[in-house]
mmCIF file of N, CA and C in Angstrom:
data_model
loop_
_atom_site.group_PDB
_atom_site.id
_atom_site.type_symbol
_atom_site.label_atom_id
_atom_site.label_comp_id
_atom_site.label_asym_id
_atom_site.label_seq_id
_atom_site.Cartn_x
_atom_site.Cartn_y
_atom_site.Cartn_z
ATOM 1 N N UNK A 3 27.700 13.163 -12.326
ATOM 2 C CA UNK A 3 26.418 13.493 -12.893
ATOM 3 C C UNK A 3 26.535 14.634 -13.893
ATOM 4 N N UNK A 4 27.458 15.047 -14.550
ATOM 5 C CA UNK A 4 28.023 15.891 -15.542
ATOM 6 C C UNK A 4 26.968 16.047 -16.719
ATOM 7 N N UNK A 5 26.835 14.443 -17.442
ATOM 8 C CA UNK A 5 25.853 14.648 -18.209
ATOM 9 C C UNK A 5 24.352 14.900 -18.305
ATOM 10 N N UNK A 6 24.020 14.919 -16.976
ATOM 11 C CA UNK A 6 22.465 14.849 -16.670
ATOM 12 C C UNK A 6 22.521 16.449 -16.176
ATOM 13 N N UNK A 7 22.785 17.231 -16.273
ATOM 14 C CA UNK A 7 22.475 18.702 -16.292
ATOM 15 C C UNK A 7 22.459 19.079 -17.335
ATOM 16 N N UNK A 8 22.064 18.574 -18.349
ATOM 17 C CA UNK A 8 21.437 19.186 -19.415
ATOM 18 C C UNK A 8 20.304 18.596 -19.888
ATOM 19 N N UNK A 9 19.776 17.890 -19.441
ATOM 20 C CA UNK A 9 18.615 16.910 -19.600
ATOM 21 C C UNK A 9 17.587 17.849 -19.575
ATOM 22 N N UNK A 10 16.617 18.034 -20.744
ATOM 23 C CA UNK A 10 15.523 18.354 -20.198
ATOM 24 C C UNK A 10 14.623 17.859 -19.278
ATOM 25 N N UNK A 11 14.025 18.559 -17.880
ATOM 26 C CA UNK A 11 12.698 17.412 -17.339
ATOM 27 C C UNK A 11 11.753 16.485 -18.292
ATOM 28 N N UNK A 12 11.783 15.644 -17.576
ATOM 29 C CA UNK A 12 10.639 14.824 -17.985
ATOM 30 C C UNK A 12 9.674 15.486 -17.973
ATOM 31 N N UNK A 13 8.533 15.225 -18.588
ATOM 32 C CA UNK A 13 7.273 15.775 -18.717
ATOM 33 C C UNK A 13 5.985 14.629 -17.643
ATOM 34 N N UNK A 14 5.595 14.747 -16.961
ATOM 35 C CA UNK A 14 4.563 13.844 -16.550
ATOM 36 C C UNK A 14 3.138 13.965 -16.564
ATOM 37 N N UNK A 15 2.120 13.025 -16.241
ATOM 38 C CA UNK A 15 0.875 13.375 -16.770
ATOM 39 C C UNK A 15 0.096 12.157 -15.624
ATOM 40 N N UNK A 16 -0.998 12.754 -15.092
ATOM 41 C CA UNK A 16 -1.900 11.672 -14.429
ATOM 42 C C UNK A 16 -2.262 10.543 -15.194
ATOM 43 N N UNK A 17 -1.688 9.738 -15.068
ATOM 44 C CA UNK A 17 -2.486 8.735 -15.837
ATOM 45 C C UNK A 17 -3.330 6.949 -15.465
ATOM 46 N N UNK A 18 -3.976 6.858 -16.138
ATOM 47 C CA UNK A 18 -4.964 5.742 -15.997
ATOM 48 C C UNK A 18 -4.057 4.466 -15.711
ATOM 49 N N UNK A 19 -3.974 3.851 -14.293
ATOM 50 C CA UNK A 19 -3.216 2.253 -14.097
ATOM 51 C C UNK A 19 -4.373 1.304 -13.800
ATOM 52 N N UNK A 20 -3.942 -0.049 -13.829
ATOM 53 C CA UNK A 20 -4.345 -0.863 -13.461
ATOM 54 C C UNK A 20 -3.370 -1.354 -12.093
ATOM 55 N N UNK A 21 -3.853 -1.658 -11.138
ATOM 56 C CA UNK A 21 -3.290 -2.140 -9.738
ATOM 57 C C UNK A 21 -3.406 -3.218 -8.981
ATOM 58 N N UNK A 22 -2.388 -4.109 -9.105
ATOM 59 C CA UNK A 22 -2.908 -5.110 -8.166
ATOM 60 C C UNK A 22 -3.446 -5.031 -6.738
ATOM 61 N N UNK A 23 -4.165 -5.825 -6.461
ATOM 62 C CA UNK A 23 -4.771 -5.852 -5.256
ATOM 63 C C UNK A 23 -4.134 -6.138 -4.161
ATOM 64 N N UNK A 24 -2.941 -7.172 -4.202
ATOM 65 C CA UNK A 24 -2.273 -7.739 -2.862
ATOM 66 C C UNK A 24 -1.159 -6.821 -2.721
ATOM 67 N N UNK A 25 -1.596 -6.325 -1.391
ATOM 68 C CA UNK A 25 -1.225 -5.912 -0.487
ATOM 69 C C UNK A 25 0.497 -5.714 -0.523
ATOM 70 N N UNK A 26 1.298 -6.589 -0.646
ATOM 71 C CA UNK A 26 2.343 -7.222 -0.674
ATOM 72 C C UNK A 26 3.298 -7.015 -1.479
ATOM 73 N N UNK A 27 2.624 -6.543 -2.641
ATOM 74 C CA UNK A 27 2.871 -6.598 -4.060
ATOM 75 C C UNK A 27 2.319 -5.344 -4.769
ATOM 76 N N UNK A 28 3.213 -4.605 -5.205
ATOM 77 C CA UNK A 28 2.957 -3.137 -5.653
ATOM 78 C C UNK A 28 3.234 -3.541 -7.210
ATOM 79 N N UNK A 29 2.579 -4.273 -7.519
ATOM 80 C CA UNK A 29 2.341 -4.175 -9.108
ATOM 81 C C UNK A 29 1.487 -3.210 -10.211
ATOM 82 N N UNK A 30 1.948 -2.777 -11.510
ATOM 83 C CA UNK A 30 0.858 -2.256 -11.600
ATOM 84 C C UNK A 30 1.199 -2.204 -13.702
ATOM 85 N N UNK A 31 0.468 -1.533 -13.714
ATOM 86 C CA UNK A 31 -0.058 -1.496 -15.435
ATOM 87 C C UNK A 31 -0.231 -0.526 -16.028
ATOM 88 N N UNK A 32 0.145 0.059 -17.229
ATOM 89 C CA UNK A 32 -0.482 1.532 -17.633
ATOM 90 C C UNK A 32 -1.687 1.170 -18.162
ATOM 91 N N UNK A 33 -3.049 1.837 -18.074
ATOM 92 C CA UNK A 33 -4.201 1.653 -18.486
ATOM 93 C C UNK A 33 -3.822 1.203 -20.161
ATOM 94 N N UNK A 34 -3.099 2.309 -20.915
ATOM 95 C CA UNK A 34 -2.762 2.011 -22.093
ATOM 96 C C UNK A 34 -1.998 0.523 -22.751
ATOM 97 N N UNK A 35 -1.558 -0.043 -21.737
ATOM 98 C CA UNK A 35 -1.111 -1.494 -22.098
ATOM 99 C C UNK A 35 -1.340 -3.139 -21.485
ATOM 100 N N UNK A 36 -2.865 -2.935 -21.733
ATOM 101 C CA UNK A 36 -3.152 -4.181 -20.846
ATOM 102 C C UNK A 36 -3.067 -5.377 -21.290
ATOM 103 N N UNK A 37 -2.498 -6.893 -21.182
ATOM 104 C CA UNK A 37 -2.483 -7.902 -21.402
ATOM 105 C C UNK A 37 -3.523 -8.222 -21.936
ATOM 106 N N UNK A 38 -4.917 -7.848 -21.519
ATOM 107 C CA UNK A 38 -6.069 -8.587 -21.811
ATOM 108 C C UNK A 38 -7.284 -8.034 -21.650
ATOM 109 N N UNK A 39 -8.691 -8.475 -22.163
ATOM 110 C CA UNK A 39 -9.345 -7.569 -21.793
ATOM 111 C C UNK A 39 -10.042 -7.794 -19.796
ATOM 112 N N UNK A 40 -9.583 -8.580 -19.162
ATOM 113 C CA UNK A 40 -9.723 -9.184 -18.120
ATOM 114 C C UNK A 40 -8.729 -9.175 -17.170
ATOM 115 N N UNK A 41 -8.498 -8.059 -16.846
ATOM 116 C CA UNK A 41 -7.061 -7.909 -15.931
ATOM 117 C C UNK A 41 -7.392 -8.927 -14.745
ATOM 118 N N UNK A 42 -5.866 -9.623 -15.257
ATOM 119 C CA UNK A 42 -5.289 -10.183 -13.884
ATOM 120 C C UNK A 42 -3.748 -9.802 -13.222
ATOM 121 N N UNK A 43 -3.601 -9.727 -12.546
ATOM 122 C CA UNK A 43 -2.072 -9.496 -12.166
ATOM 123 C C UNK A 43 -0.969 -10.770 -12.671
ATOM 124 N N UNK A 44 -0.034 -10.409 -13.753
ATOM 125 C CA UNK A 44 0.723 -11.532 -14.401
ATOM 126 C C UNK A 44 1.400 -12.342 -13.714
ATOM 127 N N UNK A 45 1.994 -11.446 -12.313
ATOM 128 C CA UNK A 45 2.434 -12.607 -11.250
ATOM 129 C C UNK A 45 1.762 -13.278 -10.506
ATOM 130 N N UNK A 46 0.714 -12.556 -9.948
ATOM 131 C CA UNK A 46 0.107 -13.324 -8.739
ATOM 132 C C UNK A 46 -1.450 -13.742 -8.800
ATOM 133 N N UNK A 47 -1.578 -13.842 -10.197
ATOM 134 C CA UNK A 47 -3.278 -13.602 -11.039
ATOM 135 C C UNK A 47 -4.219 -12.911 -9.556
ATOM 136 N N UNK A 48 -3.735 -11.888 -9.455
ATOM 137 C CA UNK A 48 -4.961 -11.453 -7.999
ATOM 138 C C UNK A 48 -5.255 -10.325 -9.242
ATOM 139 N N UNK A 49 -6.605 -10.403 -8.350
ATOM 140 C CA UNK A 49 -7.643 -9.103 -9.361
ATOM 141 C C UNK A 49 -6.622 -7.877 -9.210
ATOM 142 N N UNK A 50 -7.255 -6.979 -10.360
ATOM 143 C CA UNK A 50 -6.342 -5.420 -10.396
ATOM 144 C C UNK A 50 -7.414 -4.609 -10.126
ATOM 145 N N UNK A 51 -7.212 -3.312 -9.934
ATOM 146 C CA UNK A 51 -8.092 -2.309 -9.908
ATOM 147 C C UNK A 51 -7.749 -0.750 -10.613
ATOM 148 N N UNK A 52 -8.737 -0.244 -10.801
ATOM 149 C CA UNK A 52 -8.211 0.589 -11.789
ATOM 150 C C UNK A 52 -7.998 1.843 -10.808
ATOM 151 N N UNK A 53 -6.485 3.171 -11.097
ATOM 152 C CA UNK A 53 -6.584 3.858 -9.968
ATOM 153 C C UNK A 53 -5.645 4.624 -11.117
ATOM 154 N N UNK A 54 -5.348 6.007 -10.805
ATOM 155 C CA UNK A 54 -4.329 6.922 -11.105
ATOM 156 C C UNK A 54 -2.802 7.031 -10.700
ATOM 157 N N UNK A 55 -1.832 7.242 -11.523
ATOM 158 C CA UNK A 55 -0.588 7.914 -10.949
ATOM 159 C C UNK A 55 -0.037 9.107 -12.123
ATOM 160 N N UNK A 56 0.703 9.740 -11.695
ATOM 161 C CA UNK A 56 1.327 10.602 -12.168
ATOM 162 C C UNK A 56 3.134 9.981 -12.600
ATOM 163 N N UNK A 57 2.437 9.821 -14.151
ATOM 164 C CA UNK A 57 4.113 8.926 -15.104
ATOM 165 C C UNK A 57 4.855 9.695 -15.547
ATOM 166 N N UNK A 58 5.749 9.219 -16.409
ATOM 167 C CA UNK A 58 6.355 10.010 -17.113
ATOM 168 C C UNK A 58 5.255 9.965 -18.700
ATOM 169 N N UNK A 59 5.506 10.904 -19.469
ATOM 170 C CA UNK A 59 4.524 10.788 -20.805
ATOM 171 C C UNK A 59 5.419 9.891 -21.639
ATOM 172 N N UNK A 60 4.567 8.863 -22.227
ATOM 173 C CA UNK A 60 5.209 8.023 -23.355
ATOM 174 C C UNK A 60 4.320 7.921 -24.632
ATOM 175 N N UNK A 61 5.202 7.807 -25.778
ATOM 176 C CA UNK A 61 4.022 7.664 -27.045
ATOM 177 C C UNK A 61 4.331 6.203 -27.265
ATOM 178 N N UNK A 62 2.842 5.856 -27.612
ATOM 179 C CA UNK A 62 2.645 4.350 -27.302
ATOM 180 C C UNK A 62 2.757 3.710 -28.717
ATOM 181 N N UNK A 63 3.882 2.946 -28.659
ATOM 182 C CA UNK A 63 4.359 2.785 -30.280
ATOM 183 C C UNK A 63 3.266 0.635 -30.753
ATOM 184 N N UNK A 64 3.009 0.390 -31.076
ATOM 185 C CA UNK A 64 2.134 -0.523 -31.926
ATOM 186 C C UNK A 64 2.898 -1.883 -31.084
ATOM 187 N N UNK A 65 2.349 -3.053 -29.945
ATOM 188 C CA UNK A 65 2.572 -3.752 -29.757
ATOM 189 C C UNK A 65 3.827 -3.675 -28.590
ATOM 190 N N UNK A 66 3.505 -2.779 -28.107
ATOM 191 C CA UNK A 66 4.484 -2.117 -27.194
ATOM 192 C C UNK A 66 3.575 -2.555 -25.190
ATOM 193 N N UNK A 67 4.693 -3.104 -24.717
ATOM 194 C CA UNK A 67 4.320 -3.342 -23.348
ATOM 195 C C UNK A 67 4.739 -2.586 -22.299
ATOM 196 N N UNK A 68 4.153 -2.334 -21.143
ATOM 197 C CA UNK A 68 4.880 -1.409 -20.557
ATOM 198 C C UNK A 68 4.035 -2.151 -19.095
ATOM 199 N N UNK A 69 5.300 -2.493 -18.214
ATOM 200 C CA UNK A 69 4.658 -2.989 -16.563
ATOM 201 C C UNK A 69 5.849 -2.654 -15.792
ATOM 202 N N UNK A 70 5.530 -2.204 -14.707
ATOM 203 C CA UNK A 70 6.336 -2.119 -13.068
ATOM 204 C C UNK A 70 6.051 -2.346 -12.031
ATOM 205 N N UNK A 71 6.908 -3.470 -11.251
ATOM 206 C CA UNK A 71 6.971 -3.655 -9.844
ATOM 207 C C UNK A 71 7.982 -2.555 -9.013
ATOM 208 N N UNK A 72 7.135 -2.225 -8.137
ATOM 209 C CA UNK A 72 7.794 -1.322 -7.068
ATOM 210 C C UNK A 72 8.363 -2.211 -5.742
ATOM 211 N N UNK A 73 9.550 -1.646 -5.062
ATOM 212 C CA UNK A 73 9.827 -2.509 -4.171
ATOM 213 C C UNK A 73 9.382 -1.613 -3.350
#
């Protein structure tokens, strides 16, 4: 891990997600990049809901997607 001691921290920020609903399935969305104006969850079309996490900060470059499944 030699090179990662010089890394500056990341910077993070609360930010606006979209969340799937099932249970099962820890999917989720940055508010800033939604598929549609009608969130559905892309895998499992179950409704999303809108909720907070604390990300890393990203600048949101033009046509740019951004999604994560958690295991």
């Amino acid at each position: 891990m030699k090179g990662q001691l010089n890394k500056p921290p990341v910077q993070e920020q609360e930010t606006s997600v979209w969340i799937c609903v099932k249970e099962e399935y820890k999917g989720w969305v940055r508010e800033d990049f939604p598929f549609n104006k009608v969130l559905k969850c892309a895998l499992y079309d179950s409704e999303m809901v809108r909720r907070t996490k604390v990300l890393p900060i990203l600048s949101i470059e033009k046509n740019a997607v951004a999604v994560s499944c958690e295991s």
